[in-house]
mmCIF file of C-alpha atoms in Angstrom:
data_model
loop_
_atom_site.group_PDB
_atom_site.id
_atom_site.type_symbol
_atom_site.label_atom_id
_atom_site.label_comp_id
_atom_site.label_asym_id
_atom_site.label_seq_id
_atom_site.Cartn_x
_atom_site.Cartn_y
_atom_site.Cartn_z
ATOM 1 C CA MET A 1277 -24.736 16.771 13.632
ATOM 2 C CA ASP A 1278 -25.944 13.495 15.212
ATOM 3 C CA LEU A 1279 -26.352 10.081 13.687
ATOM 4 C CA ALA A 1280 -30.015 10.695 12.953
ATOM 5 C CA GLU A 1281 -29.204 13.809 10.944
ATOM 6 C CA ILE A 1282 -26.447 11.965 9.086
ATOM 7 C CA GLY A 1283 -28.936 9.244 8.188
ATOM 8 C CA ARG A 1284 -31.427 11.782 6.891
ATOM 9 C CA VAL A 1285 -28.770 13.459 4.752
ATOM 10 C CA MET A 1286 -27.734 10.119 3.283
ATOM 11 C CA ARG A 1287 -31.389 9.302 2.453
ATOM 12 C CA ARG A 1288 -31.940 12.679 0.838
ATOM 13 C CA ARG A 1289 -28.752 12.436 -1.243
ATOM 14 C CA TRP A 1290 -29.057 8.791 -2.174
ATOM 15 C CA TYR A 1291 -28.376 9.684 -5.795
ATOM 16 C CA VAL A 1292 -24.844 10.667 -4.734
ATOM 17 C CA LEU A 1293 -24.322 7.980 -2.106
ATOM 18 C CA LEU A 1294 -25.398 4.980 -4.193
ATOM 19 C CA PRO A 1295 -23.081 5.584 -7.183
ATOM 20 C CA GLY A 1296 -20.201 6.233 -4.801
ATOM 21 C CA LEU A 1297 -20.770 2.929 -3.015
ATOM 22 C CA LEU A 1298 -20.968 1.092 -6.329
ATOM 23 C CA LEU A 1299 -17.685 2.635 -7.454
ATOM 24 C CA THR A 1300 -16.118 1.678 -4.133
ATOM 25 C CA ALA A 1301 -17.233 -1.940 -4.574
ATOM 26 C CA ALA A 1302 -15.813 -1.939 -8.102
ATOM 27 C CA LEU A 1303 -12.495 -0.519 -6.847
ATOM 28 C CA THR A 1304 -12.084 -3.140 -4.123
ATOM 29 C CA THR A 1305 -12.970 -5.918 -6.589
ATOM 30 C CA ALA A 1306 -10.349 -4.626 -9.019
ATOM 31 C CA VAL A 1307 -7.707 -4.582 -6.308
ATOM 32 C CA HIS A 1308 -8.686 -8.129 -5.300
ATOM 33 C CA LEU A 1309 -8.302 -9.343 -8.889
ATOM 34 C CA LEU A 1310 -5.198 -7.367 -9.872
ATOM 35 C CA ILE A 1311 -3.045 -8.171 -6.832
ATOM 36 C CA PRO A 1312 -2.228 -11.910 -6.909
ATOM 37 C CA VAL A 1313 -1.874 -14.083 -3.841
ATOM 38 C CA GLU A 1314 1.764 -14.629 -2.866
ATOM 39 C CA TYR A 1315 3.097 -17.892 -1.449
ATOM 40 C CA GLN A 1316 6.172 -18.395 0.709
ATOM 41 C CA SER A 1317 8.364 -21.369 1.443
ATOM 42 C CA GLN A 1318 11.119 -21.367 4.053
ATOM 43 C CA SER A 1319 13.866 -23.741 5.107
ATOM 44 C CA THR A 1320 16.398 -23.636 7.919
ATOM 45 C CA VAL A 1321 20.030 -24.687 7.657
ATOM 46 C CA THR A 1322 22.946 -24.523 10.034
ATOM 47 C CA LEU A 1323 26.703 -24.460 9.649
ATOM 48 C CA LEU A 1324 28.659 -27.240 11.346
ATOM 49 C CA ASN A 1325 32.283 -27.434 12.367
ATOM 50 C CA SER A 1326 34.688 -29.436 10.243
ATOM 51 C CA ALA A 1327 35.216 -33.159 10.684
ATOM 52 C CA LYS A 1328 38.734 -32.473 11.897
ATOM 53 C CA ALA A 1329 37.503 -30.033 14.578
ATOM 54 C CA THR A 1330 34.999 -32.550 15.941
ATOM 55 C CA GLU A 1331 37.447 -35.420 16.500
ATOM 56 C CA ALA A 1332 37.715 -34.437 20.154
ATOM 57 C CA PHE A 1333 33.945 -34.849 20.425
ATOM 58 C CA ASP A 1334 33.852 -38.295 18.857
ATOM 59 C CA GLY A 1335 32.932 -36.752 15.548
ATOM 60 C CA ASN A 1336 29.702 -35.140 16.803
ATOM 61 C CA PRO A 1337 29.538 -31.707 15.120
ATOM 62 C CA PHE A 1338 26.708 -30.491 17.361
ATOM 63 C CA LEU A 1339 28.993 -30.659 20.388
ATOM 64 C CA SER A 1340 31.609 -28.464 18.738
ATOM 65 C CA THR A 1341 30.517 -24.859 18.185
ATOM 66 C CA GLN A 1342 32.601 -21.777 17.493
ATOM 67 C CA ALA A 1343 31.761 -18.097 17.211
ATOM 68 C CA SER A 1344 33.453 -18.065 13.803
ATOM 69 C CA LEU A 1345 30.625 -20.200 12.397
ATOM 70 C CA THR A 1346 28.107 -17.368 13.032
ATOM 71 C CA GLY A 1347 30.413 -14.929 11.274
ATOM 72 C CA MET A 1348 30.664 -17.337 8.334
ATOM 73 C CA ALA A 1349 26.861 -17.643 8.265
ATOM 74 C CA ASP A 1350 26.508 -13.867 8.096
ATOM 75 C CA GLY A 1351 29.029 -13.597 5.256
ATOM 76 C CA LEU A 1352 27.340 -16.421 3.311
ATOM 77 C CA ALA A 1353 23.919 -14.807 3.702
ATOM 78 C CA ARG A 1354 25.216 -11.503 2.326
ATOM 79 C CA ASN A 1355 26.733 -13.268 -0.667
ATOM 80 C CA LEU A 1356 23.521 -15.169 -1.421
ATOM 81 C CA ASN A 1357 21.587 -11.887 -1.432
ATOM 82 C CA SER A 1358 23.986 -10.207 -3.857
ATOM 83 C CA ASP A 1359 23.191 -9.377 -7.477
ATOM 84 C CA GLY A 1360 25.660 -12.016 -8.705
ATOM 85 C CA ALA A 1361 23.939 -14.718 -6.689
ATOM 86 C CA LYS A 1362 20.536 -13.564 -8.004
ATOM 87 C CA ALA A 1363 21.773 -13.946 -11.571
ATOM 88 C CA ASP A 1364 23.138 -17.431 -10.826
ATOM 89 C CA LEU A 1365 19.914 -18.520 -9.151
ATOM 90 C CA LYS A 1366 17.820 -17.200 -12.001
ATOM 91 C CA ALA A 1367 19.923 -19.222 -14.443
ATOM 92 C CA LEU A 1368 19.290 -22.296 -12.270
ATOM 93 C CA GLY A 1369 15.533 -21.763 -12.531
ATOM 94 C CA VAL A 1370 14.781 -19.950 -9.274
ATOM 95 C CA THR A 1371 11.725 -17.695 -9.669
ATOM 96 C CA GLY A 1372 10.153 -15.141 -7.391
ATOM 97 C CA LYS A 1373 11.990 -13.285 -4.658
ATOM 98 C CA HIS A 1374 14.491 -14.997 -2.350
ATOM 99 C CA GLU A 1375 16.026 -13.878 0.925
ATOM 100 C CA VAL A 1376 18.735 -15.410 3.127
ATOM 101 C CA LYS A 1377 19.441 -14.225 6.647
ATOM 102 C CA ILE A 1378 20.471 -15.419 10.071
ATOM 103 C CA ALA A 1379 17.417 -16.794 11.859
ATOM 104 C CA ASP A 1380 15.723 -14.513 14.368
ATOM 105 C CA ASN A 1381 16.782 -15.112 17.979
ATOM 106 C CA ALA A 1382 19.238 -17.757 16.772
ATOM 107 C CA GLN A 1383 21.764 -19.025 19.323
ATOM 108 C CA GLY A 1384 24.075 -20.357 16.671
ATOM 109 C CA PRO A 1385 24.849 -20.236 12.925
ATOM 110 C CA PHE A 1386 21.260 -20.929 11.856
ATOM 111 C CA MET A 1387 20.060 -19.449 8.552
ATOM 112 C CA TRP A 1388 16.628 -18.952 7.022
ATOM 113 C CA LEU A 1389 16.296 -19.473 3.266
ATOM 114 C CA THR A 1390 13.038 -17.962 2.038
ATOM 115 C CA VAL A 1391 11.443 -17.798 -1.408
ATOM 116 C CA THR A 1392 8.256 -15.824 -2.214
ATOM 117 C CA GLY A 1393 6.229 -16.009 -5.426
ATOM 118 C CA THR A 1394 2.797 -16.414 -6.956
ATOM 119 C CA ASP A 1395 3.122 -20.090 -8.081
ATOM 120 C CA PRO A 1396 3.192 -22.527 -5.120
ATOM 121 C CA ALA A 1397 4.926 -25.320 -7.055
ATOM 122 C CA ALA A 1398 7.593 -22.982 -8.412
ATOM 123 C CA VAL A 1399 8.154 -21.497 -4.955
ATOM 124 C CA LEU A 1400 8.822 -24.887 -3.409
ATOM 125 C CA THR A 1401 11.199 -25.896 -6.204
ATOM 126 C CA SER A 1402 13.006 -22.555 -5.964
ATOM 127 C CA ASP A 1403 13.531 -22.959 -2.232
ATOM 128 C CA GLN A 1404 15.083 -26.383 -2.802
ATOM 129 C CA LEU A 1405 17.373 -24.948 -5.466
ATOM 130 C CA LEU A 1406 18.340 -22.117 -3.121
ATOM 131 C CA ALA A 1407 19.366 -24.550 -0.388
ATOM 132 C CA SER A 1408 21.534 -26.521 -2.820
ATOM 133 C CA TYR A 1409 23.123 -23.347 -4.137
ATOM 134 C CA ALA A 1410 23.898 -22.161 -0.610
ATOM 135 C CA ASP A 1411 25.767 -25.398 0.162
ATOM 136 C CA LYS A 1412 27.669 -25.072 -3.119
ATOM 137 C CA ARG A 1413 28.704 -21.464 -2.373
ATOM 138 C CA LEU A 1414 29.941 -22.459 1.082
ATOM 139 C CA LYS A 1415 32.219 -25.074 -0.414
ATOM 140 C CA GLU A 1416 33.422 -22.645 -3.101
ATOM 141 C CA PHE A 1417 34.439 -20.068 -0.512
ATOM 142 C CA GLN A 1418 36.641 -22.556 1.279
ATOM 143 C CA THR A 1419 38.061 -24.074 -1.911
ATOM 144 C CA GLN A 1420 39.190 -20.620 -2.983
ATOM 145 C CA GLN A 1421 41.153 -20.421 0.262
ATOM 146 C CA SER A 1422 42.707 -23.857 -0.307
ATOM 147 C CA VAL A 1423 41.045 -25.362 2.786
ATOM 148 C CA ALA A 1424 41.555 -29.103 3.113
ATOM 149 C CA PRO A 1425 38.337 -31.142 2.711
ATOM 150 C CA GLU A 1426 38.547 -32.508 6.274
ATOM 151 C CA ALA A 1427 38.853 -28.966 7.645
ATOM 152 C CA MET A 1428 35.922 -27.458 5.734
ATOM 153 C CA ILE A 1429 32.850 -26.045 7.457
ATOM 154 C CA ARG A 1430 29.769 -28.012 6.511
ATOM 155 C CA MET A 1431 26.088 -27.227 6.063
ATOM 156 C CA ALA A 1432 23.209 -29.301 7.434
ATOM 157 C CA THR A 1433 19.481 -28.914 6.875
ATOM 158 C CA ILE A 1434 17.489 -28.424 10.068
ATOM 159 C CA VAL A 1435 14.093 -27.769 8.429
ATOM 160 C CA PRO A 1436 13.657 -28.737 4.769
ATOM 161 C CA PRO A 1437 11.772 -26.419 2.380
ATOM 162 C CA GLN A 1438 8.237 -26.227 3.659
ATOM 163 C CA LYS A 1439 4.972 -26.365 1.725
ATOM 164 C CA PRO A 1440 4.283 -22.824 0.441
ATOM 165 C CA GLN A 1441 1.828 -20.882 2.546
ATOM 166 C CA ALA A 1442 -0.387 -18.076 1.230
ATOM 167 C CA GLN A 1443 0.657 -14.612 2.356
ATOM 168 C CA THR A 1444 -2.584 -12.589 2.400
ATOM 169 C CA LYS A 1445 -1.665 -9.781 4.787
ATOM 170 C CA THR A 1446 -0.367 -7.323 2.193
ATOM 171 C CA ARG A 1447 -3.200 -8.067 -0.223
ATOM 172 C CA LEU A 1448 -5.798 -7.618 2.487
ATOM 173 C CA GLN A 1449 -4.262 -4.292 3.508
ATOM 174 C CA TYR A 1450 -4.590 -2.946 -0.053
ATOM 175 C CA ILE A 1451 -8.210 -4.102 -0.268
ATOM 176 C CA VAL A 1452 -9.094 -2.421 3.052
ATOM 177 C CA MET A 1453 -7.315 0.773 2.008
ATOM 178 C CA ALA A 1454 -9.203 0.890 -1.302
ATOM 179 C CA GLY A 1455 -12.552 0.308 0.391
ATOM 180 C CA ALA A 1456 -11.925 2.906 3.092
ATOM 181 C CA LEU A 1457 -10.773 5.516 0.593
ATOM 182 C CA GLY A 1458 -13.803 4.987 -1.636
ATOM 183 C CA PHE A 1459 -16.245 5.147 1.298
ATOM 184 C CA VAL A 1460 -14.713 8.346 2.677
ATOM 185 C CA LEU A 1461 -14.777 10.059 -0.705
ATOM 186 C CA THR A 1462 -18.426 9.015 -1.150
ATOM 187 C CA LEU A 1463 -19.395 10.568 2.209
ATOM 188 C CA VAL A 1464 -17.482 13.740 1.378
ATOM 189 C CA ALA A 1465 -19.303 14.068 -1.956
ATOM 190 C CA THR A 1466 -22.678 13.403 -0.296
ATOM 191 C CA PHE A 1467 -22.279 16.064 2.381
ATOM 192 C CA PHE A 1468 -20.762 18.507 -0.122
ATOM 193 C CA VAL A 1469 -23.907 18.275 -2.268
ATOM 194 C CA GLU A 1470 -26.047 18.665 0.870
ATOM 195 C CA ALA A 1471 -24.141 21.788 1.887
ATOM 196 C CA ARG A 1472 -24.441 23.330 -1.570
ATOM 197 C CA ARG A 1473 -28.201 22.728 -1.631
ATOM 198 C CA ARG A 1474 -28.662 24.265 1.828
ATOM 199 C CA THR A 1475 -26.633 27.432 1.068
ATOM 200 C CA PRO A 1476 -29.015 30.232 -0.105
ATOM 201 C CA ARG A 1477 -28.114 32.232 -3.149
ATOM 202 C CA ALA A 1478 -27.014 35.824 -2.672
ATOM 203 C CA LYS A 1479 -30.236 37.397 -3.942
ATOM 204 C CA ASP A 1480 -32.322 35.200 -1.611
ATOM 205 C CA ARG A 1481 -30.355 35.991 1.520
ATOM 206 C CA PRO A 1482 -32.158 38.336 4.012
ATOM 207 C CA ALA A 1483 -30.533 41.689 4.713
ATOM 208 C CA PRO A 1484 -28.585 41.803 7.952
ATOM 209 C CA ALA A 1485 -30.241 43.534 10.886
ATOM 210 C CA GLY A 1486 -29.474 47.259 11.108
ATOM 211 C CA THR A 1487 -28.770 47.656 7.404
ATOM 212 C CA PRO A 1488 -30.537 50.821 6.101
ATOM 213 C CA ALA A 1489 -32.920 50.269 3.278
ATOM 214 C CA ALA A 1490 -31.910 51.572 -0.097
ATOM 215 C CA PRO A 1491 -33.570 54.941 -0.894
ATOM 216 C CA ALA A 1492 -36.433 54.723 -3.296
ATOM 217 C CA VAL A 1493 -35.634 56.145 -6.723
ATOM 218 C CA PRO A 1494 -38.457 58.432 -7.872
ATOM 219 C CA ALA A 1495 -39.988 57.489 -11.138
ATOM 220 C CA ALA A 1496 -39.168 59.696 -14.089
ATOM 221 C CA THR A 1497 -41.994 62.154 -14.793
ATOM 222 C CA THR A 1498 -42.871 63.944 -17.957
ATOM 223 C CA PRO A 1499 -43.695 67.653 -17.419
ATOM 224 C CA VAL A 1500 -47.258 68.502 -18.305
ATOM 225 C CA ALA A 1501 -47.819 71.664 -20.306
ATOM 226 C CA THR A 1502 -50.288 74.037 -18.604
ATOM 227 C CA ASP A 1503 -52.473 76.705 -20.204
ATOM 228 C CA GLU A 1504 -50.165 79.510 -18.962
ATOM 229 C CA THR A 1505 -47.132 77.842 -20.465
ATOM 230 C CA MET A 1506 -48.834 77.381 -23.781
ATOM 231 C CA ALA A 1507 -49.931 81.044 -23.729
ATOM 232 C CA LEU A 1508 -46.432 82.316 -23.104
ATOM 233 C CA ARG A 1509 -45.070 80.178 -25.899
ATOM 234 C CA THR A 1510 -47.728 81.620 -28.218
ATOM 235 C CA VAL A 1511 -47.461 85.387 -27.300
ATOM 236 C CA GLY A 1512 -43.785 85.468 -26.323
ATOM 237 C CA PRO A 1513 -42.045 88.148 -24.313
ATOM 238 C CA GLY A 1514 -42.272 90.768 -27.073
ATOM 239 C CA GLY A 1515 -46.028 90.747 -27.356
ATOM 240 C CA ALA A 1516 -48.382 89.334 -29.878
ATOM 241 C CA GLY A 1517 -46.978 88.023 -33.013
ATOM 242 C CA SER A 1518 -43.578 87.414 -31.528
ATOM 243 C CA PRO A 1519 -42.017 84.164 -32.654
#
């Protein structure tokens, strides 16, 4: 079947194609309206060595790096993603979904703090609250271990919480999937109706070649009484007057 034949089928079965396309348009519109646009804000922080450890570098923390800082960043990120931290952040007013992880391709203890939600203003505020909470948790960890203030690891903001950006990829994927599914089902229904209309019924199908014809059934006949038969019935085998 070429494109011309497909076009002819679609013209002939427009009464199937048109409702299907209208339903597909309604489905994609519903997906567009029901799935809200999500916004995302992200900030970047880093862990710095303690003031005591940077004395040999004239107090410059960026000149003093240790592998232990990356391990501390990993541990802090895991804690901030825990259920307990989620409950604390919710109580502080953080809305939407948050995620903390070591930055991709990072060459040091750099962390990404990300918040995703449907309200841009709330997303930005939540990212700011998340950054403050992360700094607080870092200090609490070290206080629990009785670390002296001058020996505590510190946190510095590299990139502050950014203006929330719309994340349309997932929404667009759902819209495309809904449209493609509706279009395919419409074509299937159109060609199904075409196939049903083209298929002859059993009684209209020609007999296959070589099939013997059914023998003709003779019509039922009623015997006709002749003069001889009537005479025998009248005289009978015993002669005249026989019953």
